[in-house]
Amino acid sequence: MGRAPCCDKANVKKGPWSPEEDAKLKEYIEKQGTGGNWIALPQKAGLKRCGKSCRLRWLNYLRPNIKHGEFSDDEDRIICSLYANIGSRWSIIAAQLPGRTDNDIKNYWNTKLKKKLMGMINPIAQRKPQQAAHVSSLLQPTSLPSSPSTPLSSSPSSFACNNSNYYNLARSFTEPISFSATPLSNSSFTTSASSMLQPQETFVGPMQNYQVKDSLIMFGGEASCSSSDGSCNNQMSHVNEGYEYGGGANNNTEQMGLQNYLYNGVEEDRRLMVSSGEAAHGVLNGWTEKQNGLWPGDNSLDYGLEEIKQLISTDSCNSFLFDENKSGEKAMYY
DNA sequence: AAGGAGTTCAACCGCCGGTAC
DNA sequence: TGTACCGGCGGTTGAACTCCT
């Protein structure tokens, strides 16, 4: 038996919302709340709309503190980093960007940021290595601290993309990203998200709630709302209640839930992002394969999501390799 | 000025997981 | 335990807008 439709499709209005409808919905929710039942809401509010449509309109457009307009470089960085870590989990990404909705971020990624990223990567990738080194160096603000010096393998075939990959991606933009972090083990990898963080570095900015402590990644402090429901009770918000998610064993099932999410849900990312060992080969392989397609003759921007994720990580590795302070390591790669 | 191509973004669709019964 | 309902999510669509020729 099929699922009953959430509303009477024949009697609901579709398409763009009129100002009158917006006003009705806003007024009703501000006075009555959603009542925990979106399906019943339109009838109560006097709207000929599907409950889902009302919910979407409220969350993506009408609710207070929605931020519209240009995304900042910080926001770009956060989106890129999180995308590379967890993929298209837009609601989770949105939870880290107060005022932004998952729909906004998704649209922004698909229409602008992906191209922006490709625009940064392709000019590099399509050049010969010597040229690429120059272009890449232009993308690196020299005022930022240099990457931690996790040793690279002496063999090109076992080149290691270390934990600096996100850091270097971030450095491709113009402003510092914001973490406070304490040292991670050189050899261990805790969660994929932790690969964003660098030992003994402290930054300031919009992600104060995001910390690494004793190799555990922690989320704390004031909640940031995503579009999930406007009330911050999404997956990430659980951590605002004091949970910690990390590499160690624990008995908290909810904690384990997200930990598993971070571990299993991004298994593939982890293969790409971890600091050493086999996973690094994945990065190298990914880059090598892409390299074959990107140098002269390939001007395609038509990447799949996994490819883009690889590009994000490999570009970061690439940036690391091209770091002007690490010319010797450049030579190792080529 | 016109119209075709490309871009943006609000909104829809359908699936999934949680939960009440 | 099974079923139905609902909220939430990510992918996709298409109208409106902008750019280009």
PDB file of N, CA and C in Angstrom, chain A residues 299-334:
ATOM      1  N   ASN A 299      39.406  20.870 -20.526  1.00  0.00           N
ATOM      2  CA  ASN A 299      38.961  22.096 -19.865  1.00  0.00           C
ATOM      3  C   ASN A 299      37.615  21.886 -19.200  1.00  0.00           C
ATOM      4  N   SER A 300      37.317  20.648 -18.870  1.00  0.00           N
ATOM      5  CA  SER A 300      35.993  20.346 -18.330  1.00  0.00           C
ATOM      6  C   SER A 300      35.832  20.850 -16.914  1.00  0.00           C
ATOM      7  N   LEU A 301      34.645  21.383 -16.642  1.00  0.00           N
ATOM      8  CA  LEU A 301      34.273  21.732 -15.273  1.00  0.00           C
ATOM      9  C   LEU A 301      33.234  20.762 -14.764  1.00  0.00           C
ATOM     10  N   ASP A 302      33.015  19.755 -15.521  1.00  0.00           N
ATOM     11  CA  ASP A 302      31.903  18.866 -15.219  1.00  0.00           C
ATOM     12  C   ASP A 302      32.344  17.727 -14.322  1.00  0.00           C
ATOM     13  N   TYR A 303      32.567  18.040 -13.065  1.00  0.00           N
ATOM     14  CA  TYR A 303      33.008  17.037 -12.135  1.00  0.00           C
ATOM     15  C   TYR A 303      31.853  16.478 -11.343  1.00  0.00           C
ATOM     16  N   GLY A 304      31.987  15.219 -10.964  1.00  0.00           N
ATOM     17  CA  GLY A 304      31.064  14.647 -10.011  1.00  0.00           C
ATOM     18  C   GLY A 304      31.432  15.112  -8.624  1.00  0.00           C
ATOM     19  N   LEU A 305      30.522  14.865  -7.684  1.00  0.00           N
ATOM     20  CA  LEU A 305      30.765  15.352  -6.337  1.00  0.00           C
ATOM     21  C   LEU A 305      31.997  14.711  -5.732  1.00  0.00           C
ATOM     22  N   GLU A 306      32.142  13.424  -5.951  1.00  0.00           N
ATOM     23  CA  GLU A 306      33.303  12.756  -5.374  1.00  0.00           C
ATOM     24  C   GLU A 306      34.585  13.322  -5.966  1.00  0.00           C
ATOM     25  N   GLU A 307      34.513  13.618  -7.253  1.00  0.00           N
ATOM     26  CA  GLU A 307      35.699  14.179  -7.886  1.00  0.00           C
ATOM     27  C   GLU A 307      36.037  15.527  -7.281  1.00  0.00           C
ATOM     28  N   ILE A 308      34.988  16.293  -7.041  1.00  0.00           N
ATOM     29  CA  ILE A 308      35.225  17.619  -6.464  1.00  0.00           C
ATOM     30  C   ILE A 308      35.809  17.481  -5.069  1.00  0.00           C
ATOM     31  N   LYS A 309      35.268  16.531  -4.339  1.00  0.00           N
ATOM     32  CA  LYS A 309      35.801  16.325  -2.998  1.00  0.00           C
ATOM     33  C   LYS A 309      37.276  15.948  -3.090  1.00  0.00           C
ATOM     34  N   GLN A 310      37.574  15.126  -4.077  1.00  0.00           N
ATOM     35  CA  GLN A 310      38.977  14.762  -4.259  1.00  0.00           C
ATOM     36  C   GLN A 310      39.784  15.990  -4.654  1.00  0.00           C
ATOM     37  N   LEU A 311      39.188  16.780  -5.521  1.00  0.00           N
ATOM     38  CA  LEU A 311      39.908  17.968  -5.958  1.00  0.00           C
ATOM     39  C   LEU A 311      40.177  18.902  -4.809  1.00  0.00           C
ATOM     40  N   ILE A 312      39.174  19.027  -3.943  1.00  0.00           N
ATOM     41  CA  ILE A 312      39.370  19.886  -2.783  1.00  0.00           C
ATOM     42  C   ILE A 312      40.568  19.400  -1.991  1.00  0.00           C
ATOM     43  N   SER A 313      40.563  18.090  -1.757  1.00  0.00           N
ATOM     44  CA  SER A 313      41.640  17.566  -0.933  1.00  0.00           C
ATOM     45  C   SER A 313      42.960  17.607  -1.679  1.00  0.00           C
ATOM     46  N   THR A 314      42.915  17.276  -2.956  1.00  0.00           N
ATOM     47  CA  THR A 314      44.176  17.230  -3.683  1.00  0.00           C
ATOM     48  C   THR A 314      44.711  18.614  -3.955  1.00  0.00           C
ATOM     49  N   ASP A 315      43.818  19.536  -4.176  1.00  0.00           N
ATOM     50  CA  ASP A 315      44.292  20.902  -4.363  1.00  0.00           C
ATOM     51  C   ASP A 315      44.989  21.374  -3.118  1.00  0.00           C
ATOM     52  N   SER A 316      44.411  20.939  -1.988  1.00  0.00           N
ATOM     53  CA  SER A 316      45.018  21.332  -0.739  1.00  0.00           C
ATOM     54  C   SER A 316      46.390  20.710  -0.604  1.00  0.00           C
ATOM     55  N   CYS A 317      46.445  19.449  -0.961  1.00  0.00           N
ATOM     56  CA  CYS A 317      47.743  18.791  -0.925  1.00  0.00           C
ATOM     57  C   CYS A 317      48.679  19.485  -1.880  1.00  0.00           C
ATOM     58  N   ASN A 318      48.110  19.815  -3.013  1.00  0.00           N
ATOM     59  CA  ASN A 318      48.885  20.490  -4.023  1.00  0.00           C
ATOM     60  C   ASN A 318      49.427  21.804  -3.491  1.00  0.00           C
ATOM     61  N   SER A 319      48.555  22.524  -2.798  1.00  0.00           N
ATOM     62  CA  SER A 319      48.981  23.794  -2.227  1.00  0.00           C
ATOM     63  C   SER A 319      50.125  23.566  -1.254  1.00  0.00           C
ATOM     64  N   PHE A 320      49.954  22.487  -0.507  1.00  0.00           N
ATOM     65  CA  PHE A 320      50.998  22.183   0.452  1.00  0.00           C
ATOM     66  C   PHE A 320      52.310  21.941  -0.273  1.00  0.00           C
ATOM     67  N   LEU A 321      52.210  21.183  -1.324  1.00  0.00           N
ATOM     68  CA  LEU A 321      53.417  20.878  -2.071  1.00  0.00           C
ATOM     69  C   LEU A 321      54.008  22.114  -2.713  1.00  0.00           C
ATOM     70  N   PHE A 322      53.124  22.998  -3.112  1.00  0.00           N
ATOM     71  CA  PHE A 322      53.605  24.175  -3.809  1.00  0.00           C
ATOM     72  C   PHE A 322      54.010  25.290  -2.859  1.00  0.00           C
ATOM     73  N   ASP A 323      53.810  25.054  -1.601  1.00  0.00           N
ATOM     74  CA  ASP A 323      54.171  26.085  -0.635  1.00  0.00           C
ATOM     75  C   ASP A 323      55.598  26.552  -0.893  1.00  0.00           C
ATOM     76  N   GLU A 324      55.722  27.848  -1.013  1.00  0.00           N
ATOM     77  CA  GLU A 324      57.028  28.387  -1.379  1.00  0.00           C
ATOM     78  C   GLU A 324      58.103  28.041  -0.363  1.00  0.00           C
ATOM     79  N   ASN A 325      57.675  27.745   0.855  1.00  0.00           N
ATOM     80  CA  ASN A 325      58.644  27.404   1.887  1.00  0.00           C
ATOM     81  C   ASN A 325      59.054  25.941   1.811  1.00  0.00           C
ATOM     82  N   LYS A 326      58.459  25.210   0.920  1.00  0.00           N
ATOM     83  CA  LYS A 326      58.726  23.780   0.876  1.00  0.00           C
ATOM     84  C   LYS A 326      59.143  23.358  -0.531  1.00  0.00           C
ATOM     85  N   SER A 327      60.052  24.114  -1.081  1.00  0.00           N
ATOM     86  CA  SER A 327      60.416  23.853  -2.469  1.00  0.00           C
ATOM     87  C   SER A 327      61.006  22.460  -2.636  1.00  0.00           C
ATOM     88  N   GLY A 328      61.714  22.011  -1.616  1.00  0.00           N
ATOM     89  CA  GLY A 328      62.294  20.675  -1.700  1.00  0.00           C
ATOM     90  C   GLY A 328      61.237  19.606  -1.821  1.00  0.00           C
ATOM     91  N   GLU A 329      60.137  19.831  -1.121  1.00  0.00           N
ATOM     92  CA  GLU A 329      59.068  18.852  -1.162  1.00  0.00           C
ATOM     93  C   GLU A 329      58.343  18.899  -2.503  1.00  0.00           C
ATOM     94  N   LYS A 330      58.316  20.076  -3.091  1.00  0.00           N
ATOM     95  CA  LYS A 330      57.766  20.167  -4.444  1.00  0.00           C
ATOM     96  C   LYS A 330      58.487  19.193  -5.341  1.00  0.00           C
ATOM     97  N   ALA A 331      59.801  19.252  -5.220  1.00  0.00           N
ATOM     98  CA  ALA A 331      60.623  18.432  -6.100  1.00  0.00           C
ATOM     99  C   ALA A 331      60.322  16.955  -5.885  1.00  0.00           C
ATOM    100  N   MET A 332      59.979  16.620  -4.644  1.00  0.00           N
ATOM    101  CA  MET A 332      59.701  15.213  -4.375  1.00  0.00           C
ATOM    102  C   MET A 332      58.497  14.738  -5.166  1.00  0.00           C
ATOM    103  N   TYR A 333      57.531  15.601  -5.270  1.00  0.00           N
ATOM    104  CA  TYR A 333      56.308  15.184  -5.950  1.00  0.00           C
ATOM    105  C   TYR A 333      56.538  15.025  -7.433  1.00  0.00           C
ATOM    106  N   TYR A 334      57.262  15.959  -7.972  1.00  0.00           N
ATOM    107  CA  TYR A 334      57.482  15.858  -9.415  1.00  0.00           C
ATOM    108  C   TYR A 334      58.805  15.206  -9.694  1.00  0.00           C
TER     109      TYR A 334
END
